[in-house]
Amino acid sequence: MERTPKPKPIGYLLNRTDEALTRVMDGTLGEFGLTRLAWQVLNVVRDGEGTTDTEVLSVLAANADAATLTAAIDTTLTGGWTSRPAPDRLTLTPDGTRRLTEVGTRVTAFRTRSVEGITPEEYGTAVRVLERMIENLEGPGA
């Protein structure tokens, strides 16, 4: 009698997915001196004018601890992607803005690869299910 394998627990699959996303994204961005986390920092900085370190730490708190995020901020500064127009403020440098556009094409290819064979409807369902799980665990009454 053939046994049907038990489905993997969702926590296991979420961890494996996140690890795979990080590993492949880090490989994709490595030639630019970036990691997935540094890329995320740049996106937060790009979306604001004179973004504070505290804002970056707050927006990305679910992605890493403060020390790891601070190291990613330092990576963007030492790599010339960002500068400090004032203490505790970050802004993209003109060269950082230009390079971020170049990196964007690689990230688009990465995203396309990561959802290959997944319909927009399937992707939407997966996102809604994960959002509902978060709400169940963190929302009112949790």
XYZ file of C-alpha atoms in Angstrom:
142
model
C 0.000 0.000 0.000
C 1.455 3.340 -1.065
C 1.415 6.069 1.573
C 0.445 9.600 0.666
C 3.062 11.945 2.059
C 1.815 14.340 4.700
C 1.889 17.976 3.624
C 4.676 19.997 5.209
C 3.627 22.419 7.964
C 3.143 25.971 6.719
C 5.819 27.338 9.088
C 8.378 25.009 7.526
C 7.359 26.086 4.007
C 7.427 29.776 4.943
C 10.938 29.431 6.381
C 12.184 27.500 3.322
C 10.619 30.080 0.988
C 12.171 33.002 2.858
C 15.583 31.293 2.928
C 15.388 30.585 -0.833
C 14.279 34.146 -1.605
C 17.130 35.560 0.470
C 19.783 33.208 -0.954
C 18.850 33.848 -4.593
C 18.301 37.586 -4.083
C 21.644 37.919 -2.278
C 23.286 36.138 -5.220
C 21.513 38.406 -7.690
C 22.520 41.577 -5.852
C 25.999 40.499 -4.750
C 27.750 41.962 -7.797
C 26.345 45.350 -6.776
C 27.615 44.993 -3.209
C 24.080 44.579 -1.895
C 22.062 42.002 -0.005
C 18.300 41.530 0.021
C 18.149 43.511 3.257
C 20.281 46.379 1.924
C 18.017 46.460 -1.146
C 15.022 46.763 1.179
C 16.741 49.631 3.027
C 17.298 51.419 -0.294
C 13.629 51.047 -1.170
C 12.567 52.594 2.132
C 15.030 55.464 1.625
C 13.927 55.933 -2.004
C 10.311 56.290 -0.947
C 11.033 59.090 1.526
C 12.776 62.435 1.598
C 15.495 62.374 4.189
C 14.360 59.103 5.745
C 15.469 58.631 9.349
C 17.262 55.555 10.625
C 14.342 55.070 13.022
C 11.913 54.958 10.082
C 14.030 52.334 8.328
C 14.219 50.261 11.518
C 10.454 50.555 12.012
C 9.453 49.714 8.428
C 11.795 46.725 8.233
C 11.439 45.484 11.821
C 9.787 42.246 10.684
C 12.726 41.510 8.372
C 15.647 41.682 10.804
C 16.769 42.854 14.226
C 18.055 46.400 14.802
C 21.747 45.443 14.679
C 21.353 43.637 11.353
C 19.342 46.520 9.908
C 21.939 49.022 11.123
C 24.620 46.977 9.345
C 22.518 47.058 6.157
C 22.196 50.850 6.484
C 25.981 51.044 6.854
C 26.358 48.952 3.686
C 24.309 51.492 1.731
C 26.400 54.348 3.118
C 29.821 52.779 2.522
C 28.735 51.604 -0.940
C 27.863 55.165 -1.952
C 24.175 54.351 -2.395
C 23.064 56.730 0.360
C 24.419 59.716 2.220
C 23.519 61.632 5.356
C 22.205 65.119 4.600
C 21.725 65.513 8.371
C 22.449 63.351 11.417
C 20.222 60.248 11.533
C 18.853 60.994 8.031
C 19.433 59.021 4.858
C 18.938 59.995 1.244
C 19.912 58.335 -2.009
C 22.959 59.769 -3.699
C 22.640 60.671 -7.398
C 24.842 57.656 -8.199
C 22.743 55.501 -5.865
C 19.588 56.566 -7.691
C 21.154 55.690 -11.043
C 22.454 52.319 -9.850
C 19.148 51.503 -8.156
C 17.451 51.725 -11.545
C 20.009 49.296 -12.976
C 19.534 46.885 -10.086
C 15.774 47.124 -10.580
C 16.005 45.214 -13.851
C 17.734 42.327 -12.061
C 15.140 42.368 -9.292
C 12.337 42.255 -11.860
C 13.923 39.150 -13.425
C 14.289 37.613 -9.942
C 10.618 38.268 -9.169
C 9.541 36.796 -12.503
C 11.582 33.660 -11.779
C 10.173 33.331 -8.266
C 6.535 33.222 -9.452
C 7.083 31.139 -12.591
C 4.166 28.751 -13.084
C 1.999 30.573 -10.530
C -1.081 32.325 -11.859
C -1.940 35.822 -10.624
C -5.013 34.296 -8.976
C -2.910 31.693 -7.125
C -0.489 34.381 -6.010
C -3.365 36.565 -4.805
C -4.861 33.649 -2.884
C -1.530 32.880 -1.217
C -1.098 36.518 -0.170
C -4.652 36.736 1.203
C -4.221 33.500 3.178
C -0.946 34.706 4.724
C -2.471 38.108 5.549
C -5.404 36.370 7.233
C -3.047 34.165 9.256
C -1.144 37.259 10.419
C -4.412 38.957 11.365
C -5.529 35.843 13.251
C -2.290 35.722 15.203
C -1.630 39.448 15.711
C -5.018 41.124 15.363
C -7.642 42.003 17.964
C -8.130 39.280 20.521
C -4.786 37.687 19.765
